[in-house]
Amino acid sequence: MIVKHIFFSICIILFSVNPASAKVYYQTNNVKAFSEEYASYNYSDLIEKGEARAAREEYFLSYAYLRNKNNVFDDIDYCKAMDGFKIASKNDVADASYVVAIMYYNGLCVDRNLEKARKFLILSGSRGYVQAQALLGRAYWGENARDLFAKDTVKARHWLEKAANNGDAPSAIGLSYLYEHGLGGDEYPELAFKWRRKASSLPYGEFAMAYFQPLARYYENGYGTEADLVQAYKYYDLSGSVGGAGRLRVSKKMTNEQIVEARQQSKHWQEENRRFNPGYNGLEHQSDGSYR
């Protein structure tokens, strides 16, 4: 999907990086711990500390200027945010390098500068920040921020794999697709299966139940794994309405006992993971789009 701007997530190296000195405070700001730490600071006191602020304090003060969460200031101040994030980035804070990249990309406080956006985004990704790695993978693939890089599916694989290994579910899905279709290298069924299967257990990014449909197809056809109709039915069932045709197709090759087992496994997965498709309680998709 093409995006005109990259928004902040709340919700190949250009220069050398010392991994030992890199710091990642939070791989995503959309977590309770981040909000609790943000609320723990007295921002007037942080301002008064001036150059005595630690890098972590500089980062959170900059975030306050950027988002003004909890209305700690009268208004946002992009320029003060940019100054502080640059200071934190110089102190090896990967989270800050990512925000600097986004601000350059969107032209917040500064003129839009793609060269600097690239520089700081790669710096952040090289320091281990999962959101930067995921964006780099998508940008090189041409799925997001198409004006950042020329399309290069080899580099897309490189960064998506880093992000997936770092826990990003959408990157694992994208990586599976690249391996299945031989984009950026040879087709690799085993790795396509591995990352598609692993995606639902990763902690970052949004994982939609419909993403299970290709995994069901892998099990149905023995792609990258042994054929297993019980697992195929299970994952078609977890896919919700989009998996209906596949579920019907494989059921014709299964015994009643296998179907019961597959349904039980689907129900167990939903209960264990606290994620439910509309058919969990026996609801059926209606022609008006509702479930009854």
PDB file of C-alpha atoms in Angstrom:
ATOM      1  CA  MET A   1       0.000   0.000   0.000  1.00  0.00           C
ATOM      2  CA  ILE A   2       1.314   3.471  -0.903  1.00  0.00           C
ATOM      3  CA  VAL A   3       1.431   5.976   1.928  1.00  0.00           C
ATOM      4  CA  LYS A   4       1.907   9.698   1.473  1.00  0.00           C
ATOM      5  CA  HIS A   5       3.253  10.152   4.962  1.00  0.00           C
ATOM      6  CA  ILE A   6       4.615   7.818   7.594  1.00  0.00           C
ATOM      7  CA  PHE A   7       2.935   8.338  10.936  1.00  0.00           C
ATOM      8  CA  PHE A   8       4.448   7.733  14.354  1.00  0.00           C
ATOM      9  CA  SER A   9       3.538   4.432  15.941  1.00  0.00           C
ATOM     10  CA  ILE A  10       1.871   4.884  19.328  1.00  0.00           C
ATOM     11  CA  CYS A  11      -0.521   2.444  18.982  1.00  0.00           C
ATOM     12  CA  ILE A  12      23.574  -1.866   3.591  1.00  0.00           C
ATOM     13  CA  ILE A  13      24.715   0.398   6.563  1.00  0.00           C
ATOM     14  CA  LEU A  14      25.751   3.919   5.655  1.00  0.00           C
ATOM     15  CA  PHE A  15      28.129   4.349   8.543  1.00  0.00           C
ATOM     16  CA  SER A  16      29.525   2.221  11.339  1.00  0.00           C
ATOM     17  CA  VAL A  17      27.437   1.412  14.396  1.00  0.00           C
ATOM     18  CA  ASN A  18      28.641  -0.101  17.630  1.00  0.00           C
ATOM     19  CA  PRO A  19      25.892  -2.564  18.639  1.00  0.00           C
ATOM     20  CA  ALA A  20      27.212  -2.705  22.188  1.00  0.00           C
ATOM     21  CA  SER A  21      26.496   0.992  22.719  1.00  0.00           C
ATOM     22  CA  ALA A  22      23.073   1.036  21.055  1.00  0.00           C
ATOM     23  CA  LYS A  23      20.029   1.446  23.257  1.00  0.00           C
ATOM     24  CA  VAL A  24      16.416   0.529  22.553  1.00  0.00           C
ATOM     25  CA  TYR A  25      14.034   1.827  25.187  1.00  0.00           C
ATOM     26  CA  TYR A  26      10.784   0.470  23.778  1.00  0.00           C
ATOM     27  CA  GLN A  27      10.311  -1.414  20.513  1.00  0.00           C
ATOM     28  CA  THR A  28       6.800   0.039  20.406  1.00  0.00           C
ATOM     29  CA  ASN A  29       5.297   2.960  22.298  1.00  0.00           C
ATOM     30  CA  ASN A  30       1.906   1.271  22.331  1.00  0.00           C
ATOM     31  CA  VAL A  31       2.566  -0.539  25.590  1.00  0.00           C
ATOM     32  CA  LYS A  32       1.574   0.077  29.187  1.00  0.00           C
ATOM     33  CA  ALA A  33       5.175   0.322  30.389  1.00  0.00           C
ATOM     34  CA  PHE A  34       5.917   3.177  27.993  1.00  0.00           C
ATOM     35  CA  SER A  35       2.862   5.143  29.121  1.00  0.00           C
ATOM     36  CA  GLU A  36       3.736   4.588  32.762  1.00  0.00           C
ATOM     37  CA  GLU A  37       7.284   5.821  32.299  1.00  0.00           C
ATOM     38  CA  TYR A  38       6.091   8.817  30.277  1.00  0.00           C
ATOM     39  CA  ALA A  39       3.691   9.753  33.104  1.00  0.00           C
ATOM     40  CA  SER A  40       6.415   9.370  35.730  1.00  0.00           C
ATOM     41  CA  TYR A  41       8.398  12.435  34.621  1.00  0.00           C
ATOM     42  CA  ASN A  42       7.952  16.009  35.768  1.00  0.00           C
ATOM     43  CA  TYR A  43       8.550  17.808  32.498  1.00  0.00           C
ATOM     44  CA  SER A  44       9.116  21.208  34.066  1.00  0.00           C
ATOM     45  CA  ASP A  45      11.935  19.680  36.093  1.00  0.00           C
ATOM     46  CA  LEU A  46      13.388  18.067  32.974  1.00  0.00           C
ATOM     47  CA  ILE A  47      13.438  21.406  31.204  1.00  0.00           C
ATOM     48  CA  GLU A  48      15.251  23.027  34.136  1.00  0.00           C
ATOM     49  CA  LYS A  49      17.928  20.311  34.091  1.00  0.00           C
ATOM     50  CA  GLY A  50      19.060  21.522  30.668  1.00  0.00           C
ATOM     51  CA  GLU A  51      22.256  19.850  29.452  1.00  0.00           C
ATOM     52  CA  ALA A  52      22.353  17.735  32.620  1.00  0.00           C
ATOM     53  CA  ARG A  53      19.502  15.629  31.268  1.00  0.00           C
ATOM     54  CA  ALA A  54      20.315  11.956  30.706  1.00  0.00           C
ATOM     55  CA  ALA A  55      19.688  10.523  27.241  1.00  0.00           C
ATOM     56  CA  ARG A  56      16.567   8.744  28.462  1.00  0.00           C
ATOM     57  CA  GLU A  57      15.190  11.960  29.949  1.00  0.00           C
ATOM     58  CA  GLU A  58      16.019  13.793  26.710  1.00  0.00           C
ATOM     59  CA  TYR A  59      14.088  11.202  24.739  1.00  0.00           C
ATOM     60  CA  PHE A  60      10.952  11.429  26.873  1.00  0.00           C
ATOM     61  CA  LEU A  61      11.040  15.226  26.985  1.00  0.00           C
ATOM     62  CA  SER A  62      11.317  15.237  23.189  1.00  0.00           C
ATOM     63  CA  TYR A  63       8.405  12.822  22.943  1.00  0.00           C
ATOM     64  CA  ALA A  64       6.377  15.168  25.139  1.00  0.00           C
ATOM     65  CA  TYR A  65       7.165  18.070  22.801  1.00  0.00           C
ATOM     66  CA  LEU A  66       6.232  15.900  19.824  1.00  0.00           C
ATOM     67  CA  ARG A  67       2.969  14.363  21.024  1.00  0.00           C
ATOM     68  CA  ASN A  68       2.047  16.432  24.098  1.00  0.00           C
ATOM     69  CA  LYS A  69       0.472  13.329  25.555  1.00  0.00           C
ATOM     70  CA  ASN A  70      -1.505  14.069  28.747  1.00  0.00           C
ATOM     71  CA  ASN A  71      -1.298  17.800  27.825  1.00  0.00           C
ATOM     72  CA  VAL A  72       1.947  18.338  29.707  1.00  0.00           C
ATOM     73  CA  PHE A  73       2.538  21.484  27.615  1.00  0.00           C
ATOM     74  CA  ASP A  74       0.270  24.093  26.072  1.00  0.00           C
ATOM     75  CA  ASP A  75       0.992  22.748  22.603  1.00  0.00           C
ATOM     76  CA  ILE A  76       3.345  20.546  20.596  1.00  0.00           C
ATOM     77  CA  ASP A  77       6.717  21.914  19.518  1.00  0.00           C
ATOM     78  CA  TYR A  78       8.247  20.004  16.611  1.00  0.00           C
ATOM     79  CA  CYS A  79      11.498  21.941  16.646  1.00  0.00           C
ATOM     80  CA  LYS A  80      12.239  21.336  20.318  1.00  0.00           C
ATOM     81  CA  ALA A  81      11.311  17.707  19.739  1.00  0.00           C
ATOM     82  CA  MET A  82      13.706  17.425  16.809  1.00  0.00           C
ATOM     83  CA  ASP A  83      16.566  19.013  18.760  1.00  0.00           C
ATOM     84  CA  GLY A  84      16.091  16.619  21.655  1.00  0.00           C
ATOM     85  CA  PHE A  85      15.703  13.527  19.522  1.00  0.00           C
ATOM     86  CA  LYS A  86      18.933  14.385  17.706  1.00  0.00           C
ATOM     87  CA  ILE A  87      20.737  14.632  21.048  1.00  0.00           C
ATOM     88  CA  ALA A  88      19.333  11.269  22.129  1.00  0.00           C
ATOM     89  CA  SER A  89      20.285   9.764  18.762  1.00  0.00           C
ATOM     90  CA  LYS A  90      23.870  10.958  19.224  1.00  0.00           C
ATOM     91  CA  ASN A  91      23.771   9.058  22.506  1.00  0.00           C
ATOM     92  CA  ASP A  92      22.983   5.831  20.616  1.00  0.00           C
ATOM     93  CA  VAL A  93      19.241   5.747  21.332  1.00  0.00           C
ATOM     94  CA  ALA A  94      17.721   3.757  18.464  1.00  0.00           C
ATOM     95  CA  ASP A  95      14.170   4.917  19.249  1.00  0.00           C
ATOM     96  CA  ALA A  96      15.258   8.533  18.793  1.00  0.00           C
ATOM     97  CA  SER A  97      17.059   7.869  15.508  1.00  0.00           C
ATOM     98  CA  TYR A  98      13.817   6.450  14.131  1.00  0.00           C
ATOM     99  CA  VAL A  99      11.795   9.521  15.093  1.00  0.00           C
ATOM    100  CA  VAL A 100      14.402  11.834  13.550  1.00  0.00           C
ATOM    101  CA  ALA A 101      14.102   9.843  10.317  1.00  0.00           C
ATOM    102  CA  ILE A 102      10.317  10.170  10.340  1.00  0.00           C
ATOM    103  CA  MET A 103      10.477  13.892  11.040  1.00  0.00           C
ATOM    104  CA  TYR A 104      12.837  14.416   8.107  1.00  0.00           C
ATOM    105  CA  TYR A 105      10.585  12.282   5.912  1.00  0.00           C
ATOM    106  CA  ASN A 106       7.489  14.269   6.817  1.00  0.00           C
ATOM    107  CA  GLY A 107       9.215  17.667   6.989  1.00  0.00           C
ATOM    108  CA  LEU A 108       8.324  18.403  10.620  1.00  0.00           C
ATOM    109  CA  CYS A 109      10.199  21.523  11.795  1.00  0.00           C
ATOM    110  CA  VAL A 110      12.663  20.984   8.936  1.00  0.00           C
ATOM    111  CA  ASP A 111      12.476  20.897   5.167  1.00  0.00           C
ATOM    112  CA  ARG A 112      11.630  17.420   3.919  1.00  0.00           C
ATOM    113  CA  ASN A 113      14.947  15.644   3.372  1.00  0.00           C
ATOM    114  CA  LEU A 114      14.898  12.080   2.071  1.00  0.00           C
ATOM    115  CA  GLU A 115      18.666  11.667   2.260  1.00  0.00           C
ATOM    116  CA  LYS A 116      18.686  12.394   5.994  1.00  0.00           C
ATOM    117  CA  ALA A 117      15.552  10.305   6.484  1.00  0.00           C
ATOM    118  CA  ARG A 118      17.363   7.342   4.904  1.00  0.00           C
ATOM    119  CA  LYS A 119      20.478   7.930   6.993  1.00  0.00           C
ATOM    120  CA  PHE A 120      18.661   7.988  10.331  1.00  0.00           C
ATOM    121  CA  LEU A 121      16.289   5.168   9.417  1.00  0.00           C
ATOM    122  CA  ILE A 122      19.179   2.839   8.560  1.00  0.00           C
ATOM    123  CA  LEU A 123      20.992   3.978  11.708  1.00  0.00           C
ATOM    124  CA  SER A 124      17.954   3.107  13.817  1.00  0.00           C
ATOM    125  CA  GLY A 125      17.469  -0.256  12.123  1.00  0.00           C
ATOM    126  CA  SER A 126      21.145  -1.088  12.514  1.00  0.00           C
ATOM    127  CA  ARG A 127      20.821  -0.316  16.219  1.00  0.00           C
ATOM    128  CA  GLY A 128      18.089  -2.942  16.516  1.00  0.00           C
ATOM    129  CA  TYR A 129      14.893  -0.861  16.481  1.00  0.00           C
ATOM    130  CA  VAL A 130      12.177  -3.125  15.114  1.00  0.00           C
ATOM    131  CA  GLN A 131       9.924  -0.387  13.694  1.00  0.00           C
ATOM    132  CA  ALA A 132      12.836   0.970  11.647  1.00  0.00           C
ATOM    133  CA  GLN A 133      13.757  -2.499  10.416  1.00  0.00           C
ATOM    134  CA  ALA A 134      10.161  -3.223   9.410  1.00  0.00           C
ATOM    135  CA  LEU A 135       9.835   0.084   7.582  1.00  0.00           C
ATOM    136  CA  LEU A 136      13.142  -0.439   5.784  1.00  0.00           C
ATOM    137  CA  GLY A 137      11.951  -3.833   4.587  1.00  0.00           C
ATOM    138  CA  ARG A 138       8.666  -2.439   3.310  1.00  0.00           C
ATOM    139  CA  ALA A 139      10.316   0.593   1.750  1.00  0.00           C
ATOM    140  CA  TYR A 140      12.856  -1.494  -0.181  1.00  0.00           C
ATOM    141  CA  TRP A 141      10.003  -3.786  -1.237  1.00  0.00           C
ATOM    142  CA  GLY A 142       8.071  -0.781  -2.533  1.00  0.00           C
ATOM    143  CA  GLU A 143       5.131  -1.435  -0.212  1.00  0.00           C
ATOM    144  CA  ASN A 144       5.560   1.723   1.898  1.00  0.00           C
ATOM    145  CA  ALA A 145       7.372   5.034   1.502  1.00  0.00           C
ATOM    146  CA  ARG A 146       8.207   4.302  -2.127  1.00  0.00           C
ATOM    147  CA  ASP A 147      10.205   7.491  -2.535  1.00  0.00           C
ATOM    148  CA  LEU A 148      12.752   6.519   0.117  1.00  0.00           C
ATOM    149  CA  PHE A 149      14.613   3.815  -1.820  1.00  0.00           C
ATOM    150  CA  ALA A 150      14.733   2.236  -5.231  1.00  0.00           C
ATOM    151  CA  LYS A 151      12.959  -1.104  -5.126  1.00  0.00           C
ATOM    152  CA  ASP A 152      15.375  -3.835  -4.072  1.00  0.00           C
ATOM    153  CA  THR A 153      13.836  -7.117  -2.904  1.00  0.00           C
ATOM    154  CA  VAL A 154      17.227  -8.473  -1.785  1.00  0.00           C
ATOM    155  CA  LYS A 155      17.520  -5.646   0.728  1.00  0.00           C
ATOM    156  CA  ALA A 156      13.832  -6.029   1.509  1.00  0.00           C
ATOM    157  CA  ARG A 157      14.491  -9.627   2.560  1.00  0.00           C
ATOM    158  CA  HIS A 158      17.471  -8.479   4.616  1.00  0.00           C
ATOM    159  CA  TRP A 159      15.538  -5.945   6.678  1.00  0.00           C
ATOM    160  CA  LEU A 160      12.307  -7.929   6.944  1.00  0.00           C
ATOM    161  CA  GLU A 161      14.283 -10.846   8.334  1.00  0.00           C
ATOM    162  CA  LYS A 162      15.919  -8.598  10.909  1.00  0.00           C
ATOM    163  CA  ALA A 163      12.503  -7.245  11.915  1.00  0.00           C
ATOM    164  CA  ALA A 164      10.929 -10.707  12.019  1.00  0.00           C
ATOM    165  CA  ASN A 165      13.773 -12.062  14.134  1.00  0.00           C
ATOM    166  CA  ASN A 166      13.200  -9.037  16.363  1.00  0.00           C
ATOM    167  CA  GLY A 167       9.530  -9.966  16.821  1.00  0.00           C
ATOM    168  CA  ASP A 168       7.570  -8.107  14.128  1.00  0.00           C
ATOM    169  CA  ALA A 169       4.630 -10.163  12.860  1.00  0.00           C
ATOM    170  CA  PRO A 170       3.860  -8.221   9.620  1.00  0.00           C
ATOM    171  CA  SER A 171       7.536  -8.503   8.640  1.00  0.00           C
ATOM    172  CA  ALA A 172       7.372 -12.267   9.088  1.00  0.00           C
ATOM    173  CA  ILE A 173       4.299 -12.360   6.839  1.00  0.00           C
ATOM    174  CA  GLY A 174       6.055 -10.247   4.205  1.00  0.00           C
ATOM    175  CA  LEU A 175       9.178 -12.386   4.424  1.00  0.00           C
ATOM    176  CA  SER A 176       7.099 -15.526   3.922  1.00  0.00           C
ATOM    177  CA  TYR A 177       5.562 -14.000   0.799  1.00  0.00           C
ATOM    178  CA  LEU A 178       8.986 -13.092  -0.631  1.00  0.00           C
ATOM    179  CA  TYR A 179      10.306 -16.604  -0.034  1.00  0.00           C
ATOM    180  CA  GLU A 180       7.195 -18.232  -1.518  1.00  0.00           C
ATOM    181  CA  HIS A 181       7.377 -16.178  -4.697  1.00  0.00           C
ATOM    182  CA  GLY A 182      11.159 -16.165  -5.039  1.00  0.00           C
ATOM    183  CA  LEU A 183      11.446 -12.384  -4.741  1.00  0.00           C
ATOM    184  CA  GLY A 184      14.935 -11.210  -3.822  1.00  0.00           C
ATOM    185  CA  GLY A 185      16.379 -14.707  -4.283  1.00  0.00           C
ATOM    186  CA  ASP A 186      15.353 -18.290  -4.869  1.00  0.00           C
ATOM    187  CA  GLU A 187      11.970 -19.642  -3.875  1.00  0.00           C
ATOM    188  CA  TYR A 188      12.332 -21.262  -0.460  1.00  0.00           C
ATOM    189  CA  PRO A 189       9.202 -23.190   0.624  1.00  0.00           C
ATOM    190  CA  GLU A 190      10.583 -24.222   4.020  1.00  0.00           C
ATOM    191  CA  LEU A 191      11.345 -20.632   5.025  1.00  0.00           C
ATOM    192  CA  ALA A 192       8.031 -19.406   3.621  1.00  0.00           C
ATOM    193  CA  PHE A 193       6.311 -21.942   5.862  1.00  0.00           C
ATOM    194  CA  LYS A 194       8.528 -21.177   8.872  1.00  0.00           C
ATOM    195  CA  TRP A 195       7.849 -17.437   8.909  1.00  0.00           C
ATOM    196  CA  ARG A 196       4.155 -17.746   8.063  1.00  0.00           C
ATOM    197  CA  ARG A 197       3.699 -20.177  10.947  1.00  0.00           C
ATOM    198  CA  LYS A 198       5.757 -18.114  13.385  1.00  0.00           C
ATOM    199  CA  ALA A 199       4.066 -14.792  12.668  1.00  0.00           C
ATOM    200  CA  SER A 200       1.077 -15.290  14.980  1.00  0.00           C
ATOM    201  CA  SER A 201       3.343 -15.749  18.011  1.00  0.00           C
ATOM    202  CA  LEU A 202       5.414 -12.583  17.500  1.00  0.00           C
ATOM    203  CA  PRO A 203       4.827  -9.660  19.884  1.00  0.00           C
ATOM    204  CA  TYR A 204       4.955  -6.615  17.592  1.00  0.00           C
ATOM    205  CA  GLY A 205       2.721  -5.339  14.837  1.00  0.00           C
ATOM    206  CA  GLU A 206      -0.835  -6.285  14.021  1.00  0.00           C
ATOM    207  CA  PHE A 207      -1.568  -9.889  13.093  1.00  0.00           C
ATOM    208  CA  ALA A 208      -4.916 -10.470  11.362  1.00  0.00           C
ATOM    209  CA  MET A 209      -6.563 -13.884  11.549  1.00  0.00           C
ATOM    210  CA  ALA A 210      -6.996 -13.827   7.757  1.00  0.00           C
ATOM    211  CA  TYR A 211      -3.188 -14.184   7.536  1.00  0.00           C
ATOM    212  CA  PHE A 212      -3.711 -17.846   8.443  1.00  0.00           C
ATOM    213  CA  GLN A 213      -5.212 -18.675   5.054  1.00  0.00           C
ATOM    214  CA  PRO A 214      -1.876 -19.107   3.212  1.00  0.00           C
ATOM    215  CA  LEU A 215      -0.615 -21.251   6.104  1.00  0.00           C
ATOM    216  CA  ALA A 216      -3.671 -23.463   5.663  1.00  0.00           C
ATOM    217  CA  ARG A 217      -2.867 -23.712   1.962  1.00  0.00           C
ATOM    218  CA  TYR A 218       0.718 -24.747   2.795  1.00  0.00           C
ATOM    219  CA  TYR A 219      -0.581 -27.575   4.976  1.00  0.00           C
ATOM    220  CA  GLU A 220      -3.178 -28.588   2.387  1.00  0.00           C
ATOM    221  CA  ASN A 221      -0.639 -28.841  -0.425  1.00  0.00           C
ATOM    222  CA  GLY A 222       2.438 -29.881   1.556  1.00  0.00           C
ATOM    223  CA  TYR A 223       4.276 -26.661   0.709  1.00  0.00           C
ATOM    224  CA  GLY A 224       7.376 -26.297   2.879  1.00  0.00           C
ATOM    225  CA  THR A 225       6.018 -28.929   5.259  1.00  0.00           C
ATOM    226  CA  GLU A 226       4.280 -32.293   5.187  1.00  0.00           C
ATOM    227  CA  ALA A 227       0.673 -32.235   4.010  1.00  0.00           C
ATOM    228  CA  ASP A 228      -1.693 -32.304   6.988  1.00  0.00           C
ATOM    229  CA  LEU A 229      -5.432 -31.922   6.394  1.00  0.00           C
ATOM    230  CA  VAL A 230      -6.218 -31.490  10.087  1.00  0.00           C
ATOM    231  CA  GLN A 231      -3.861 -28.529  10.303  1.00  0.00           C
ATOM    232  CA  ALA A 232      -5.137 -27.193   6.972  1.00  0.00           C
ATOM    233  CA  TYR A 233      -8.740 -27.280   8.207  1.00  0.00           C
ATOM    234  CA  LYS A 234      -7.709 -25.732  11.530  1.00  0.00           C
ATOM    235  CA  TYR A 235      -6.031 -22.752   9.879  1.00  0.00           C
ATOM    236  CA  TYR A 236      -8.789 -22.286   7.313  1.00  0.00           C
ATOM    237  CA  ASP A 237     -11.182 -22.236  10.266  1.00  0.00           C
ATOM    238  CA  LEU A 238      -9.036 -19.675  12.098  1.00  0.00           C
ATOM    239  CA  SER A 239      -9.101 -17.509   8.962  1.00  0.00           C
ATOM    240  CA  GLY A 240     -12.817 -16.867   9.462  1.00  0.00           C
ATOM    241  CA  SER A 241     -15.094 -16.293   6.485  1.00  0.00           C
ATOM    242  CA  VAL A 242     -12.187 -15.954   4.013  1.00  0.00           C
ATOM    243  CA  GLY A 243     -11.220 -19.540   4.807  1.00  0.00           C
ATOM    244  CA  GLY A 244     -14.684 -20.948   4.187  1.00  0.00           C
ATOM    245  CA  ALA A 245     -14.024 -22.289   0.694  1.00  0.00           C
ATOM    246  CA  GLY A 246     -10.782 -23.929   1.759  1.00  0.00           C
ATOM    247  CA  ARG A 247     -12.395 -25.451   4.819  1.00  0.00           C
ATOM    248  CA  LEU A 248     -15.155 -26.945   2.668  1.00  0.00           C
ATOM    249  CA  ARG A 249     -12.660 -28.251   0.120  1.00  0.00           C
ATOM    250  CA  VAL A 250     -10.413 -30.081   2.587  1.00  0.00           C
ATOM    251  CA  SER A 251     -13.364 -31.387   4.620  1.00  0.00           C
ATOM    252  CA  LYS A 252     -14.363 -33.524   1.645  1.00  0.00           C
ATOM    253  CA  LYS A 253     -11.077 -35.426   2.000  1.00  0.00           C
ATOM    254  CA  MET A 254     -11.321 -35.861   5.784  1.00  0.00           C
ATOM    255  CA  THR A 255     -13.017 -38.282   8.138  1.00  0.00           C
ATOM    256  CA  ASN A 256     -15.549 -37.002  10.665  1.00  0.00           C
ATOM    257  CA  GLU A 257     -13.030 -37.666  13.419  1.00  0.00           C
ATOM    258  CA  GLN A 258     -10.410 -35.524  11.668  1.00  0.00           C
ATOM    259  CA  ILE A 259     -12.876 -32.660  11.255  1.00  0.00           C
ATOM    260  CA  VAL A 260     -13.824 -32.806  14.941  1.00  0.00           C
ATOM    261  CA  GLU A 261     -10.126 -32.790  15.877  1.00  0.00           C
ATOM    262  CA  ALA A 262      -9.411 -29.810  13.603  1.00  0.00           C
ATOM    263  CA  ARG A 263     -12.319 -27.829  15.046  1.00  0.00           C
ATOM    264  CA  GLN A 264     -11.183 -28.587  18.580  1.00  0.00           C
ATOM    265  CA  GLN A 265      -7.660 -27.417  17.767  1.00  0.00           C
ATOM    266  CA  SER A 266      -9.042 -24.203  16.245  1.00  0.00           C
ATOM    267  CA  LYS A 267     -11.176 -23.530  19.310  1.00  0.00           C
ATOM    268  CA  HIS A 268      -8.264 -24.272  21.644  1.00  0.00           C
ATOM    269  CA  TRP A 269      -5.989 -21.873  19.747  1.00  0.00           C
ATOM    270  CA  GLN A 270      -8.561 -19.087  19.956  1.00  0.00           C
ATOM    271  CA  GLU A 271      -9.128 -19.601  23.671  1.00  0.00           C
ATOM    272  CA  GLU A 272      -5.427 -19.883  24.441  1.00  0.00           C
ATOM    273  CA  ASN A 273      -4.543 -16.759  22.483  1.00  0.00           C
ATOM    274  CA  ARG A 274      -7.695 -14.800  23.380  1.00  0.00           C
ATOM    275  CA  ARG A 275      -8.304 -13.999  19.723  1.00  0.00           C
ATOM    276  CA  PHE A 276     -11.560 -15.101  18.174  1.00  0.00           C
ATOM    277  CA  ASN A 277     -12.981 -15.264  14.674  1.00  0.00           C
ATOM    278  CA  PRO A 278     -16.708 -14.601  14.181  1.00  0.00           C
ATOM    279  CA  GLY A 279     -17.484 -18.298  13.832  1.00  0.00           C
ATOM    280  CA  TYR A 280     -16.100 -19.158  17.273  1.00  0.00           C
ATOM    281  CA  ASN A 281     -19.517 -19.330  18.957  1.00  0.00           C
ATOM    282  CA  GLY A 282     -21.266 -20.870  15.983  1.00  0.00           C
ATOM    283  CA  LEU A 283     -21.966 -17.595  14.191  1.00  0.00           C
ATOM    284  CA  GLU A 284     -22.261 -17.774  10.433  1.00  0.00           C
ATOM    285  CA  HIS A 285     -21.469 -15.123   7.853  1.00  0.00           C
ATOM    286  CA  GLN A 286     -24.661 -13.662   6.328  1.00  0.00           C
ATOM    287  CA  SER A 287     -25.200 -12.145   2.880  1.00  0.00           C
ATOM    288  CA  ASP A 288     -25.562  -8.666   4.453  1.00  0.00           C
ATOM    289  CA  GLY A 289     -22.045  -8.947   5.881  1.00  0.00           C
ATOM    290  CA  SER A 290     -23.160  -9.570   9.450  1.00  0.00           C
ATOM    291  CA  TYR A 291     -22.675 -12.659  11.618  1.00  0.00           C
ATOM    292  CA  ARG A 292     -25.656 -14.398  13.231  1.00  0.00           C
TER     293      ARG A 292
END
